[in-house]
XYZ file of N, CA and C in Angstrom:
306
model
N -6.259 -34.319 2.603
C -6.151 -32.931 3.007
C -4.993 -32.243 2.278
N -3.904 -33.002 2.119
C -2.749 -32.425 1.457
C -3.040 -32.151 -0.015
N -3.787 -33.067 -0.655
C -4.139 -32.858 -2.056
C -5.064 -31.657 -2.201
N -5.980 -31.503 -1.270
C -6.910 -30.379 -1.332
C -6.173 -29.049 -1.228
N -5.225 -28.968 -0.317
C -4.486 -27.715 -0.164
C -3.602 -27.452 -1.383
N -3.023 -28.505 -1.976
C -2.196 -28.283 -3.170
C -3.060 -27.868 -4.357
N -4.254 -28.482 -4.499
C -5.169 -28.070 -5.565
C -5.635 -26.632 -5.364
N -5.921 -26.274 -4.135
C -6.352 -24.917 -3.831
C -5.250 -23.911 -4.173
N -4.021 -24.254 -3.848
C -2.894 -23.374 -4.155
C -2.719 -23.210 -5.666
N -2.873 -24.296 -6.414
C -2.752 -24.232 -7.872
C -3.854 -23.365 -8.462
N -5.071 -23.497 -7.950
C -6.183 -22.693 -8.453
C -5.948 -21.213 -8.178
N -5.504 -20.894 -6.980
C -5.269 -19.490 -6.624
C -4.165 -18.894 -7.489
N -3.099 -19.652 -7.712
C -2.011 -19.139 -8.537
C -2.442 -18.987 -9.992
N -3.233 -19.915 -10.486
C -3.679 -19.791 -11.873
C -4.641 -18.619 -12.037
N -5.452 -18.342 -11.031
C -6.331 -17.177 -11.099
C -5.536 -15.882 -11.032
N -4.397 -15.932 -10.402
C -3.530 -14.759 -10.360
C -2.842 -14.501 -11.680
N -2.648 -15.523 -12.486
C -1.972 -15.380 -13.775
C -2.919 -14.798 -14.816
N -4.157 -15.210 -14.823
C -5.109 -14.796 -15.855
C -5.286 -13.281 -15.920
N -5.522 -12.570 -14.815
C -5.668 -11.109 -14.923
C -4.391 -10.419 -15.409
N -3.241 -10.973 -15.084
C -1.985 -10.380 -15.524
C -1.870 -10.440 -17.039
N -2.209 -11.564 -17.636
C -2.100 -11.685 -19.078
C -3.148 -10.841 -19.782
N -4.306 -10.690 -19.191
C -5.351 -9.877 -19.803
C -4.927 -8.412 -19.822
N -4.391 -7.906 -18.728
C -3.972 -6.510 -18.696
C -2.771 -6.280 -19.599
N -1.901 -7.280 -19.727
C -0.760 -7.128 -20.615
C -1.236 -7.033 -22.061
N -2.249 -7.785 -22.423
C -2.774 -7.712 -23.785
C -3.434 -6.359 -24.032
N -4.074 -5.797 -23.025
C -4.706 -4.498 -23.184
C -3.671 -3.389 -23.344
N -2.550 -3.488 -22.681
C -1.523 -2.455 -22.757
C -0.866 -2.417 -24.132
N -0.773 -3.575 -24.793
C -0.085 -3.630 -26.074
C -0.986 -3.271 -27.242
N -2.228 -2.938 -26.996
C -3.114 -2.587 -28.100
C -2.664 -1.267 -28.710
N -3.047 -1.056 -29.958
C -2.593 0.129 -30.684
C -3.607 1.260 -30.619
N -4.516 1.219 -29.678
C -5.499 2.288 -29.543
C -4.800 3.570 -29.099
N -5.050 4.635 -29.818
C -4.472 5.933 -29.486
C -5.503 6.699 -28.667
N -5.092 7.323 -27.567
C -6.057 8.092 -26.789
C -6.674 9.203 -27.633
N -7.906 9.571 -27.302
C -8.622 10.573 -28.091
C -7.939 11.935 -28.030
N -7.516 12.322 -26.844
C -6.867 13.626 -26.691
C -5.435 13.419 -26.216
N -4.506 13.950 -26.983
C -3.102 13.896 -26.592
C -2.751 15.253 -26.003
N -2.166 15.272 -24.801
C -1.796 16.563 -24.205
C -0.848 17.348 -25.116
N -0.929 18.655 -25.009
C -0.170 19.550 -25.890
C 1.337 19.335 -25.752
N 1.806 19.117 -24.527
C 3.239 18.926 -24.299
C 3.739 17.673 -25.012
N 2.972 16.609 -24.959
C 3.362 15.364 -25.617
C 3.269 15.515 -27.128
N 2.260 16.222 -27.590
C 2.102 16.438 -29.036
C 3.284 17.222 -29.603
N 3.790 18.196 -28.846
C 4.957 18.969 -29.298
C 6.165 18.052 -29.443
N 6.350 17.147 -28.471
C 7.480 16.222 -28.537
C 7.333 15.259 -29.700
N 6.123 14.769 -29.928
C 5.889 13.860 -31.054
C 6.125 14.563 -32.389
N 5.695 15.824 -32.488
C 5.940 16.595 -33.704
C 7.435 16.784 -33.954
N 8.174 17.048 -32.886
C 9.621 17.223 -33.023
C 10.273 15.918 -33.481
N 9.819 14.783 -32.946
C 10.356 13.493 -33.383
C 10.070 13.249 -34.857
N 8.871 13.599 -35.302
C 8.532 13.439 -36.714
C 9.366 14.370 -37.594
N 9.618 15.589 -37.122
C 10.458 16.524 -37.873
C 11.871 15.966 -38.034
N 12.411 15.418 -36.954
C 13.760 14.854 -37.012
C 13.783 13.645 -37.940
N 12.731 12.831 -37.878
C 12.660 11.643 -38.721
C 12.593 12.015 -40.203
N 11.846 13.053 -40.522
C 11.680 13.455 -41.916
C 12.814 14.345 -42.432
N 13.719 14.733 -41.561
C 14.810 15.633 -41.924
C 15.830 14.924 -42.823
N 16.394 15.668 -43.773
C 17.462 15.139 -44.619
C 18.768 15.261 -43.848
N 19.299 14.126 -43.405
C 20.478 14.149 -42.547
C 21.780 13.945 -43.314
N 21.692 13.840 -44.619
C 22.897 13.559 -45.402
C 23.860 14.753 -45.439
N 23.331 15.959 -45.316
C 24.210 17.133 -45.386
C 24.648 17.628 -44.002
N 24.281 16.923 -42.937
C 24.670 17.330 -41.582
C 26.045 16.778 -41.236
N 26.739 17.498 -40.389
C 28.033 17.005 -39.921
C 27.810 15.937 -38.848
N 28.877 15.245 -38.501
C 28.747 14.158 -37.521
C 28.361 14.689 -36.149
N 28.842 15.876 -35.788
C 28.489 16.439 -34.482
C 27.004 16.826 -34.424
N 26.485 17.336 -35.557
C 25.060 17.679 -35.599
C 24.193 16.426 -35.530
N 24.637 15.368 -36.200
C 23.909 14.096 -36.133
C 23.919 13.542 -34.710
N 25.050 13.702 -34.052
C 25.167 13.217 -32.678
C 24.220 13.976 -31.757
N 24.126 15.293 -31.953
C 23.205 16.103 -31.158
C 21.757 15.683 -31.406
N 21.419 15.393 -32.660
C 20.064 14.943 -32.981
C 19.758 13.606 -32.302
N 20.738 12.679 -32.315
C 20.529 11.383 -31.653
C 20.298 11.564 -30.160
N 21.077 12.456 -29.545
C 20.891 12.729 -28.119
C 19.518 13.325 -27.841
N 19.097 14.223 -28.714
C 17.781 14.845 -28.548
C 16.662 13.805 -28.688
N 16.796 12.913 -29.666
C 15.782 11.875 -29.861
C 15.725 10.949 -28.647
N 16.886 10.566 -28.131
C 16.914 9.703 -26.953
C 16.261 10.390 -25.755
N 16.542 11.677 -25.568
C 15.964 12.414 -24.446
C 14.449 12.527 -24.578
N 13.975 12.806 -25.787
C 12.527 12.929 -25.998
C 11.837 11.588 -25.771
N 12.427 10.511 -26.289
C 11.831 9.188 -26.100
C 11.813 8.792 -24.629
N 12.851 9.138 -23.899
C 12.882 8.832 -22.466
C 11.795 9.611 -21.731
N 11.596 10.872 -22.110
C 10.538 11.679 -21.497
C 9.163 11.099 -21.794
N 8.960 10.664 -23.032
C 7.661 10.101 -23.400
C 7.395 8.787 -22.672
N 8.423 7.979 -22.480
C 8.250 6.725 -21.740
C 7.950 6.981 -20.272
N 8.563 8.004 -19.716
C 8.381 8.274 -18.288
C 7.024 8.888 -17.979
N 6.328 9.413 -18.986
C 5.024 10.008 -18.733
C 3.925 8.968 -18.631
N 4.215 7.712 -18.939
C 3.200 6.660 -18.840
C 2.788 6.457 -17.398
N 1.506 6.580 -17.133
C 1.014 6.402 -15.780
C 0.561 4.963 -15.611
N 0.809 4.426 -14.455
C 0.353 3.071 -14.190
C 1.234 2.406 -13.161
N 0.726 1.323 -12.661
C 1.435 0.546 -11.665
C 1.717 -0.812 -12.277
N 2.976 -1.168 -12.368
C 3.349 -2.434 -12.955
C 3.892 -3.343 -11.862
N 3.311 -4.515 -11.766
C 3.777 -5.511 -10.810
C 4.346 -6.686 -11.580
N 5.499 -7.140 -11.156
C 6.076 -8.301 -11.805
C 5.334 -9.551 -11.360
N 5.538 -10.620 -12.087
C 4.878 -11.880 -11.767
C 5.316 -12.378 -10.394
N 6.589 -12.224 -10.077
C 7.099 -12.647 -8.774
C 6.465 -11.862 -7.633
N 6.261 -10.574 -7.839
C 5.634 -9.752 -6.804
C 4.192 -10.174 -6.580
N 3.498 -10.542 -7.647
C 2.109 -10.995 -7.509
C 2.054 -12.295 -6.725
N 2.981 -13.204 -6.995
C 3.009 -14.476 -6.266
C 3.300 -14.239 -4.793
N 4.240 -13.370 -4.498
C 4.573 -13.087 -3.094
C 3.381 -12.468 -2.376
N 2.689 -11.553 -3.026
C 1.514 -10.928 -2.416
C 0.433 -11.965 -2.157
N 0.206 -12.848 -3.127
C -0.803 -13.893 -2.945
C -0.435 -14.843 -1.809
N 0.833 -15.234 -1.735
C 1.259 -16.121 -0.648
C 1.115 -15.452 0.710
N 1.454 -14.175 0.789
C 1.289 -13.455 2.047
C -0.190 -13.362 2.440
N -1.038 -13.121 1.465
C -2.467 -13.064 1.761
C -2.995 -14.416 2.229
N -2.534 -15.478 1.614
C -2.974 -16.814 2.021
C -2.490 -17.117 3.425
N -1.253 -16.783 3.725
C -0.721 -17.075 5.056
C -1.351 -16.215 6.156
N -1.647 -14.967 5.832
C -2.194 -14.068 6.841
C -3.699 -14.256 7.034
N -4.384 -14.688 6.009
C -5.834 -14.844 6.128
C -6.136 -16.266 6.353
């Protein structure tokens, strides 16, 4: 009986790992969405403008302002990502709670 319960626990935990790795692989794909919202496109265009800009003739304070602007834009773009991310530990805790309660 003890072996059966330990095997069952291993199977349940391994089934919990497989969907996590599959979704992680899907998130890292380089597929670009078909339509990019206008607000995001404006920010991406500004980042490209800053990247292509000749910064050799700028003063250090202007360069610093550009770095701050790039950091702010990148933070905004990261925060617009929609989704629910669960850590591996949270998934294990949820599975254990479900096993104990059911």
